[in-house]
CSV table of C-alpha atoms in Angstrom, one decimal:
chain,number,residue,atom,x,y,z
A,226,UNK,CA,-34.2,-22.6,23.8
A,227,UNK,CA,-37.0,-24.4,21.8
A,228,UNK,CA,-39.5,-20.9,21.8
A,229,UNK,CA,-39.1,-21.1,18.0
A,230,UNK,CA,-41.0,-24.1,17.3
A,231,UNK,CA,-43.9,-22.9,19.2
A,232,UNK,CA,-45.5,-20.7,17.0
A,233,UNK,CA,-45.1,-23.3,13.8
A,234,UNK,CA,-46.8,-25.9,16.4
A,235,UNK,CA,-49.5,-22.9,16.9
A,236,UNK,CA,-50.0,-23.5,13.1
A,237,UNK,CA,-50.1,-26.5,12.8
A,238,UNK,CA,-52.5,-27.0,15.4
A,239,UNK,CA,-54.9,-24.6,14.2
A,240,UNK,CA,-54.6,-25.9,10.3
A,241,UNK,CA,-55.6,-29.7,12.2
A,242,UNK,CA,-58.4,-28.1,14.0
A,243,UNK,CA,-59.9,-26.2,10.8
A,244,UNK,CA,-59.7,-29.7,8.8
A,245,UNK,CA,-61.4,-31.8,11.3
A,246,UNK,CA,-63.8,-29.3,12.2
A,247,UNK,CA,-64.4,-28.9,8.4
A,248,UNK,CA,-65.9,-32.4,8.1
A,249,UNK,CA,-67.9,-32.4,10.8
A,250,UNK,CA,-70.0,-29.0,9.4
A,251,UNK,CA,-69.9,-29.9,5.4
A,252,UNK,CA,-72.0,-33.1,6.5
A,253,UNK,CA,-74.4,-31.0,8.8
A,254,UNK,CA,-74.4,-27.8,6.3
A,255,UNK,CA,-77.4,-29.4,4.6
A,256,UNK,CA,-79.5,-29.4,8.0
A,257,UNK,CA,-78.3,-26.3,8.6
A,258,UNK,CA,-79.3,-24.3,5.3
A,259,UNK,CA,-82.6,-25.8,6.0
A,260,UNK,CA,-83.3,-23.9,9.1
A,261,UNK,CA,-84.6,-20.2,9.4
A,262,UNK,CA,-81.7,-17.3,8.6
A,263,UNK,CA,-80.5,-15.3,11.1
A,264,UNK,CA,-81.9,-11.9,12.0
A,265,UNK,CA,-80.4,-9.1,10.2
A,266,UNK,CA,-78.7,-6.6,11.8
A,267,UNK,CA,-79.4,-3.2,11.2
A,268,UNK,CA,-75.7,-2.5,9.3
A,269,UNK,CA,-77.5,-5.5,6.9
A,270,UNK,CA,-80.7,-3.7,6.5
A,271,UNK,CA,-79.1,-0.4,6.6
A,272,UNK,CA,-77.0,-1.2,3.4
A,273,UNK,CA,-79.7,-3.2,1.3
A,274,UNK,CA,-81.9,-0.1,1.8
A,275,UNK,CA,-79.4,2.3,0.6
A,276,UNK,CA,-78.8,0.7,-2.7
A,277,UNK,CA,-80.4,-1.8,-5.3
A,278,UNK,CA,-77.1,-2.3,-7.3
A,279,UNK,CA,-74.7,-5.5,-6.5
A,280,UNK,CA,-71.0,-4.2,-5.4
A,281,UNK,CA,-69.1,-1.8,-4.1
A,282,UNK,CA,-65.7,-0.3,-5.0
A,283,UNK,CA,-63.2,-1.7,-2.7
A,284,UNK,CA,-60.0,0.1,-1.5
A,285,UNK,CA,-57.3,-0.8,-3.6
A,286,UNK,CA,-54.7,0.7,-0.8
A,287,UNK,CA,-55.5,-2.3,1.6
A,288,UNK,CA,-56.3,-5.6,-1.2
A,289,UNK,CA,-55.7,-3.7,-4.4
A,290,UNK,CA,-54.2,-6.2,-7.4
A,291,UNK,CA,-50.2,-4.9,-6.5
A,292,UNK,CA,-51.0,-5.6,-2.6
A,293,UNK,CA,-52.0,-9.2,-3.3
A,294,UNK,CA,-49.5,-10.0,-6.4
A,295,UNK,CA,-46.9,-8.9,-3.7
A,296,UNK,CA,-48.8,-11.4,-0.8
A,297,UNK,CA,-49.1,-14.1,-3.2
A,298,UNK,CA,-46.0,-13.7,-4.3
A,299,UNK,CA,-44.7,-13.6,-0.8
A,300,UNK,CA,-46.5,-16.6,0.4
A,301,UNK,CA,-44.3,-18.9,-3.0
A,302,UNK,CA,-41.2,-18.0,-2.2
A,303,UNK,CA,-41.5,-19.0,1.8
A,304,UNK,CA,-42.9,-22.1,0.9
A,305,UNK,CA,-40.1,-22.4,-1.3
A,306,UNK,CA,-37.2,-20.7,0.7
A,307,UNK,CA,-38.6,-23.5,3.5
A,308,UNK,CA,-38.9,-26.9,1.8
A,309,UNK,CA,-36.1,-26.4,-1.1
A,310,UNK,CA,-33.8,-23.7,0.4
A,311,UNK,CA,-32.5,-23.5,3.3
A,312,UNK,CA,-30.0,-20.8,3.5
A,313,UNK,CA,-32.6,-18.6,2.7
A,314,UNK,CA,-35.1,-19.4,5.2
A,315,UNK,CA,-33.8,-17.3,7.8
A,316,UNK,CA,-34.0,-13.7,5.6
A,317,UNK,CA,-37.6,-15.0,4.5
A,318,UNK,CA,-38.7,-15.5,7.9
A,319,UNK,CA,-38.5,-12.0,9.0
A,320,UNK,CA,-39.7,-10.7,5.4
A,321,UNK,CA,-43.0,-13.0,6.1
A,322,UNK,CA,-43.5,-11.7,9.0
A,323,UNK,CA,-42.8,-8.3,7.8
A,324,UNK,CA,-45.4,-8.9,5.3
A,325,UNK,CA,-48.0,-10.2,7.4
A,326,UNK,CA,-47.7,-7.5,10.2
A,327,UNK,CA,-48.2,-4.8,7.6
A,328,UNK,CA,-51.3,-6.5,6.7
A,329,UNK,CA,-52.8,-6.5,10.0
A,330,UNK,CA,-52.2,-2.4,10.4
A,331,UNK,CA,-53.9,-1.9,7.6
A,332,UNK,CA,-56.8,-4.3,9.1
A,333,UNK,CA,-56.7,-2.3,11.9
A,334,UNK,CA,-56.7,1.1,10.7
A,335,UNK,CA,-59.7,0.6,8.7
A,336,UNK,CA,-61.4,-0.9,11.1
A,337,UNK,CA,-60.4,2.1,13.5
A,338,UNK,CA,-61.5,4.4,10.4
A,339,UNK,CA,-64.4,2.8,8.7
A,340,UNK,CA,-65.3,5.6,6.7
A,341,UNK,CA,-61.5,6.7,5.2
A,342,UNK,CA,-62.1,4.6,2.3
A,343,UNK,CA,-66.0,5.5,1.4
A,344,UNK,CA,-68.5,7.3,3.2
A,345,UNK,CA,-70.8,4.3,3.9
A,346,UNK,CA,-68.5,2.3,6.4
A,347,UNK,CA,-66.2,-0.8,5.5
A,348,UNK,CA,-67.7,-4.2,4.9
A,349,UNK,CA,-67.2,-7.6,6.5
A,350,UNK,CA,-66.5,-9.5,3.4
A,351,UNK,CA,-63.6,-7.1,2.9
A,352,UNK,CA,-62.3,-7.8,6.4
A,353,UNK,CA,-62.4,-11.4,6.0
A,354,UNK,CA,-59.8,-10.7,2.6
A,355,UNK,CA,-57.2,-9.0,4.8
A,356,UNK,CA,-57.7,-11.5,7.8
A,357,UNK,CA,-57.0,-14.1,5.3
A,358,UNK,CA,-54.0,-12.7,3.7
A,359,UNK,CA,-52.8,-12.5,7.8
A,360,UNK,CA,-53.3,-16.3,7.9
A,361,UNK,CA,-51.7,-17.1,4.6
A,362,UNK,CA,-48.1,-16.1,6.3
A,363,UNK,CA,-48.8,-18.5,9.0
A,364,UNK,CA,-49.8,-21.4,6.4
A,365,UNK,CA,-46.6,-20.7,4.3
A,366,UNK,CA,-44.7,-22.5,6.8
A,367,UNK,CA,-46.8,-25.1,7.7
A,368,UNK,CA,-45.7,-28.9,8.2
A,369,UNK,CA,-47.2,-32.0,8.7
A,370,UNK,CA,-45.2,-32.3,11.5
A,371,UNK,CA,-41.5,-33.7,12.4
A,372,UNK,CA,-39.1,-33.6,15.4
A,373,UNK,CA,-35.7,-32.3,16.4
A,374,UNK,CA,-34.1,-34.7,14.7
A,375,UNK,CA,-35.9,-34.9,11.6
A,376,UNK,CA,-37.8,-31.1,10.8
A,377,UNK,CA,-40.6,-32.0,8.1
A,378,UNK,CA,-39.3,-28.5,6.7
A,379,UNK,CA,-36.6,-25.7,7.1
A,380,UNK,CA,-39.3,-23.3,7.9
A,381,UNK,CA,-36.9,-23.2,11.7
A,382,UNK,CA,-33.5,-23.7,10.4
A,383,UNK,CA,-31.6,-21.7,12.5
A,384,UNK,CA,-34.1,-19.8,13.9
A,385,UNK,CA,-34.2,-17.2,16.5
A,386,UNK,CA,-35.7,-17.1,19.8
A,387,UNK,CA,-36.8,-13.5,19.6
A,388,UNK,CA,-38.2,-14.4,16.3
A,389,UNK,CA,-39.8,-17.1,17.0
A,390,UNK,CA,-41.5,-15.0,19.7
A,391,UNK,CA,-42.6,-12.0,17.2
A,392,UNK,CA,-44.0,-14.6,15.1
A,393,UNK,CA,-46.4,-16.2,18.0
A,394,UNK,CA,-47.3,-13.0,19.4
A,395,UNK,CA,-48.3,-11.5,16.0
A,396,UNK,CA,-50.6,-14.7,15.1
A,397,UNK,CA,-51.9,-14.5,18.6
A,398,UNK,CA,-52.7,-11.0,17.6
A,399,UNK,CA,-54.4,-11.8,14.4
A,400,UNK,CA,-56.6,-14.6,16.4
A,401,UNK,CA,-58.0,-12.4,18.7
A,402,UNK,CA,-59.3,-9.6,16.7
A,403,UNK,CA,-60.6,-12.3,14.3
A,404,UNK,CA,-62.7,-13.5,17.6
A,405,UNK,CA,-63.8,-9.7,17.6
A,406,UNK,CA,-64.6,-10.0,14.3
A,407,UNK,CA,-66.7,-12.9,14.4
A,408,UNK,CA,-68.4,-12.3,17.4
A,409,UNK,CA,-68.7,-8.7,17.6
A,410,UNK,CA,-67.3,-6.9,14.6
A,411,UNK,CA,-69.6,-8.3,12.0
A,412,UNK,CA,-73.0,-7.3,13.4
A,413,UNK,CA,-71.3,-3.7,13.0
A,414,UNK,CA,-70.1,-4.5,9.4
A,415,UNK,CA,-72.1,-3.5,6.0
A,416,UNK,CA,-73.3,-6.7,4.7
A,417,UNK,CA,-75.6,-6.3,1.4
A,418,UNK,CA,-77.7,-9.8,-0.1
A,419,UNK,CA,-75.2,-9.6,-3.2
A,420,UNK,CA,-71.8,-9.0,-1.2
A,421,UNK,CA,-71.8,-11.3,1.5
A,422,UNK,CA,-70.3,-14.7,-0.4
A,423,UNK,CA,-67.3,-16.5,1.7
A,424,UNK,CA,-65.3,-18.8,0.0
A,425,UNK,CA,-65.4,-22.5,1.3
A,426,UNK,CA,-64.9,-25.2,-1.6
A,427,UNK,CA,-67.8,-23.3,-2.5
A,428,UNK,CA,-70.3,-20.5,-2.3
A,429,UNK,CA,-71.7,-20.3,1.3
A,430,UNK,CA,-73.5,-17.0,3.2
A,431,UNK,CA,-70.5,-15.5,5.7
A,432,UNK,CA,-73.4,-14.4,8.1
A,433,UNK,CA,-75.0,-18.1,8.3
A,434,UNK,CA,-73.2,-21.7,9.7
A,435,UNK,CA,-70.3,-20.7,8.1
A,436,UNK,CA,-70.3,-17.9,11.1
A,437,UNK,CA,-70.8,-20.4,13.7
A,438,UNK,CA,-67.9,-22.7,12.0
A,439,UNK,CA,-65.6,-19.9,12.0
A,440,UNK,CA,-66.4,-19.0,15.6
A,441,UNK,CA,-65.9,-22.9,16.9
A,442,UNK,CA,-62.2,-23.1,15.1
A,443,UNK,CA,-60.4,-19.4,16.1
A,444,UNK,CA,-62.3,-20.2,19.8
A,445,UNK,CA,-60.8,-23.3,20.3
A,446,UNK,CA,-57.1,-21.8,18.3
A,447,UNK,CA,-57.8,-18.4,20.5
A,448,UNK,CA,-57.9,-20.9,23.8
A,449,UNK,CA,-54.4,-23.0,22.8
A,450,UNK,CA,-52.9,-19.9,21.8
A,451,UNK,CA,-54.0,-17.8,25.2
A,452,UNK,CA,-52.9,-21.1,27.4
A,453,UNK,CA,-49.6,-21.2,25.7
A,454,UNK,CA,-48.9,-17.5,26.2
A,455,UNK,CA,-49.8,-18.0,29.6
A,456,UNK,CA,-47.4,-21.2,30.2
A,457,UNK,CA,-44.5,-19.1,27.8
A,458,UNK,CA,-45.0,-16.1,30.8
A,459,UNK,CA,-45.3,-17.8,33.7
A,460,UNK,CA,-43.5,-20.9,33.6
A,461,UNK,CA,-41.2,-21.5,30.9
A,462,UNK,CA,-39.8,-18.1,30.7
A,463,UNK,CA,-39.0,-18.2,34.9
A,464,UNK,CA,-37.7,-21.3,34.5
A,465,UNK,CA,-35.4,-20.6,31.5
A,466,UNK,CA,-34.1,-17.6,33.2
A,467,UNK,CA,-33.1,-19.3,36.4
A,468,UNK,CA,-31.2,-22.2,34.4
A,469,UNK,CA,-29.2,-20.1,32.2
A,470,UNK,CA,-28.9,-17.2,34.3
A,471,UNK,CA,-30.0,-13.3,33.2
A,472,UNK,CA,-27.1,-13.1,30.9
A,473,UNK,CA,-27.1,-16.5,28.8
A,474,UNK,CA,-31.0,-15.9,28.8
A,475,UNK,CA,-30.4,-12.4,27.0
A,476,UNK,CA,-28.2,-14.1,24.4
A,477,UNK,CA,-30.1,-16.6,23.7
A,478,UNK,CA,-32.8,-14.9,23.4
A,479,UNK,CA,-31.2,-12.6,21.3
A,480,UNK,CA,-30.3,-15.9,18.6
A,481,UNK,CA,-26.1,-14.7,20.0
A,482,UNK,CA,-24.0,-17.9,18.9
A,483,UNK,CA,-21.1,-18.7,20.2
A,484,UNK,CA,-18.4,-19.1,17.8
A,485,UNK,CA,-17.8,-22.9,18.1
A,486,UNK,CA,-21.9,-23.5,17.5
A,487,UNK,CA,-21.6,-21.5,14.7
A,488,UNK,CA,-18.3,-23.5,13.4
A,489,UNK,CA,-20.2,-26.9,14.3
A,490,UNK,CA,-23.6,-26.2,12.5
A,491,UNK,CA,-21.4,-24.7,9.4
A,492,UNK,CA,-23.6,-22.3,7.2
A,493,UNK,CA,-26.1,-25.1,5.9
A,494,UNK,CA,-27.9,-27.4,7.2
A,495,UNK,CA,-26.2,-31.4,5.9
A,496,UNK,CA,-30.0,-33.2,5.4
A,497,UNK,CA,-30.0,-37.2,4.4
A,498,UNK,CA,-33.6,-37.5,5.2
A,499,UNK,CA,-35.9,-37.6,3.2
A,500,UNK,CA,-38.3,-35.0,3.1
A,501,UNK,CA,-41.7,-36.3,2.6
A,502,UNK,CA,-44.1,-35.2,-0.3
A,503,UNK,CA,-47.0,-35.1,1.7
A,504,UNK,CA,-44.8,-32.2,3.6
A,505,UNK,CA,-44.8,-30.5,0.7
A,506,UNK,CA,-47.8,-30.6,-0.6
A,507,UNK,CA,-49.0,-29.9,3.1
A,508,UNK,CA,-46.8,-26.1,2.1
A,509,UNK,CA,-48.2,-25.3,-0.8
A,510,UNK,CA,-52.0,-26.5,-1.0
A,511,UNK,CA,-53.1,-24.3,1.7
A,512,UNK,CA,-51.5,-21.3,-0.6
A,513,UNK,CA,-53.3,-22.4,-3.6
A,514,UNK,CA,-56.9,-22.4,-1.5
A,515,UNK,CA,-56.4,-18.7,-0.3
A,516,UNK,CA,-55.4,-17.3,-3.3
A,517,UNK,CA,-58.4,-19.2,-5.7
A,518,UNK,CA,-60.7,-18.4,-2.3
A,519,UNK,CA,-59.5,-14.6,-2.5
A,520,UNK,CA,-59.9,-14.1,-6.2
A,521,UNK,CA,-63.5,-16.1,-6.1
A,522,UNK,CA,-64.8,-13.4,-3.3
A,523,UNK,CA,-63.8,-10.4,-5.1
A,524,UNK,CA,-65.2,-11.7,-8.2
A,525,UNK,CA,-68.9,-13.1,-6.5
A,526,UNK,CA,-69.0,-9.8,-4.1
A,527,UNK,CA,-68.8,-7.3,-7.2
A,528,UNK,CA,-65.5,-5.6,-5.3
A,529,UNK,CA,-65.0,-2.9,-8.0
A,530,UNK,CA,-61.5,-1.0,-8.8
A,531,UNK,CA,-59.1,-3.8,-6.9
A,532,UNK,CA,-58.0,-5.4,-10.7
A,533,UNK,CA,-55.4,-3.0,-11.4
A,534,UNK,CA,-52.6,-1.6,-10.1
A,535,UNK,CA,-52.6,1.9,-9.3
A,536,UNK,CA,-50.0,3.9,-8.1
A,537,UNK,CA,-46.8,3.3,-6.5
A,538,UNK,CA,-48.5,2.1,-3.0
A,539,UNK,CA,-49.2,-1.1,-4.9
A,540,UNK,CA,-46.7,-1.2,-7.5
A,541,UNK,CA,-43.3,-1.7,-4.1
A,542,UNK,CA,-44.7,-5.0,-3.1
A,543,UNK,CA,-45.0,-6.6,-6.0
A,544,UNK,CA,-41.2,-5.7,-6.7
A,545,UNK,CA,-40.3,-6.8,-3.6
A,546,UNK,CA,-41.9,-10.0,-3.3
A,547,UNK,CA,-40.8,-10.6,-6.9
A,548,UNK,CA,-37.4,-9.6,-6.4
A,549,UNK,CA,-37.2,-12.3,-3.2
A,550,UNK,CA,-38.8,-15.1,-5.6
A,551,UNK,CA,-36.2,-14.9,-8.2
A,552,UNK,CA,-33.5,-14.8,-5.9
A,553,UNK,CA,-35.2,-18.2,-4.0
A,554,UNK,CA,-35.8,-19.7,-7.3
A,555,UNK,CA,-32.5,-18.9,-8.6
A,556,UNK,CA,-30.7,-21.2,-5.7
A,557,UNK,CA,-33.4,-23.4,-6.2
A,558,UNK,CA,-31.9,-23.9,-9.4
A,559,UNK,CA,-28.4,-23.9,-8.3
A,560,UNK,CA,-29.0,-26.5,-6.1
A,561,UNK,CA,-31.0,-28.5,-8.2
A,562,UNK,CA,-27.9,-28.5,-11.3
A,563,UNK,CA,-25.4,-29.3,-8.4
A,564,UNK,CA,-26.9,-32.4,-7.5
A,565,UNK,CA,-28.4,-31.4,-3.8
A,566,UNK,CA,-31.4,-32.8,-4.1
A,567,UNK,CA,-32.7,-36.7,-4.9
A,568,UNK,CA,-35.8,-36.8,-5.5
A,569,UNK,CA,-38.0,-40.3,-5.0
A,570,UNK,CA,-41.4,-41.5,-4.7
A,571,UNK,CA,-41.3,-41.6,-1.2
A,572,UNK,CA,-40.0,-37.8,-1.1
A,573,UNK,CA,-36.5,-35.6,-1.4
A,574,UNK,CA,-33.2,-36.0,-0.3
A,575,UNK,CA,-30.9,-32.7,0.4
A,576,UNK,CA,-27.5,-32.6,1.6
A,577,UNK,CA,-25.2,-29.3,1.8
């Protein structure tokens, strides 16, 4: 069953839409910034009114300095496990996605409970952090592409269907509530003069074109990923359970190998392609963006009380995340002093 792939084409698709897209409104953002503002809303008005100082404190249970250490730390070691080391691409999968569904309960239990955190209400600018760390899982695995034959990456190396299908589901999940968001949520939001700066190669308003940029790109990602779930329920799945049969469907859905495929494949991957430096840079720029992007909108949004970590809540996924890194960097290294990989101008070479 080829399920897997389809939420890593998911990704990829929606990281080709935001860069096309991107070009098209940073040579119309001029134009744009000319014309009138929006109307406030009342959320806007509401806040500015209540206070004349810049900031607010942020809640350091949901993007405190331990919660992003551990999702930065998180996002490195995927892009490593997937581009460098294989065997460990399957554990880190699941941990990535572990990571990433966490952060989307906590994005929507304070959006369910605006008020938990401080009396005033939860702002947009802080909803946009978690929504980003929610993407960064997604990007951690990103390609510039490949086949069967030739994967740009190991981000699928022996990947499960089941998996693959938690995975799509969970960033079909994080596209539709950031349509909410963008389209509803927002007006709703607190959204002071002085903490309302989104990061996009530069300062720019959340609440002006950047709005209407983010709502062209997840609407267009929100229709592939609605027409593929629709295609994955109604015709692939049917036709997938009348080839195999109910029970052969179960198993391989379930990733259950027989023994000779698991004899065959062996326990790593034998690789005498060359894996293209572009593919790797394609893994780990993204990274780099969100986490300079996060720390710039903290910084320019006063978010107060989020630089240190505080308590045990924060202190677990840094330890975790950390723990995973050295382990990945470790084989890294074993790997590199056995000879495994060649590197070239043109790209790497691994073989098992």
């Amino acid at each position: 069953m080829a399920i897997p792939r389809a939420g890593q084409s998911l990704n990829t698709l929606f990281i080709l839409v935001v860069l096309v897209l991107a070009l098209s409104e940073i040579s119309s953002a001029a134009t744009t910034a000319s014309a009138a503002p929006p109307q406030s809303t009342l959320s806007v008005a509401d806040a500015s009114s209540k206070s004349t100082e810049c900031g607010f404190k942020g809640d350091e249970n949901v993007y405190g300095l331990g919660i992003r250490l551990g999702v930065y730390l998180q996002w490195l070691t995927s892009a490593l496990a997937y581009n460098f080391v294989p065997e460990e691409s399957t554990t880190l999968r699941g941990v990535n996605t572990g990571f990433t569904l966490s952060n989307f309960a906590g994005l929507l239990y304070i959006t369910i409970n605006p008020t938990n955190s401080r009396p005033e209400g939860l702002y947009a600018i802080e909803v946009w952090i978690v929504i980003s760390f929610c993407l960064g899982g997604a990007f951690s695995g990103a390609s510039t592409g490949g086949d069967d034959d030739v994967p740009p990456t190991f981000a699928n190396y022996r990947a499960s269907t089941i998996g693959g299908l938690i995975s799509t589901a969970l960033s079909a999940a994080v596209i539709f509530y950031t349509i909410w968001f963008l389209y509803i949520g927002m007006d709703t939001m607190l959204a002071p003069p002085c903490s309302r700066t989104a990061f996009f190669f530069a300062k720019v308003d959340l609440y002006h074109w950047f709005r209407t940029f983010l709502k062209v790109v997840f609407t267009i990602s929100a229709a592939m990923t609605g027409l593929f779930l629709v295609a994955l329920l109604f015709v692939i799945t049917p036709v997938l359970l009348f080839k195999l049969g109910p029970k052969q469907f179960l198993k391989s859905l379930l990733g259950i190998r027989r023994p000779s495929e698991d004899e065959t494949e062996g326990t790593e991957p034998h690789r005498s392609d060359k894996l293209e430096l572009q593919s790797i840079a394609f893994s780990f720029s993204p990274l780099a963006i969100l986490i300079l992007g996060t720390e710039l909108l903290i910084r320019w949004n006063h978010i107060e009380d989020v630089s240190a970590i505080m308590g045990t809540g924060q202190l677990l996924p840094v330890i975790v995340a950390g723990g995973g890194l050295v382990r990945v960097f470790w084989k890294f290294l074993v790997n590199l002093v056995s000879g495994k990989y060649t590197f070239s101008p043109q790209g790497m070479a691994f073989s098992a």
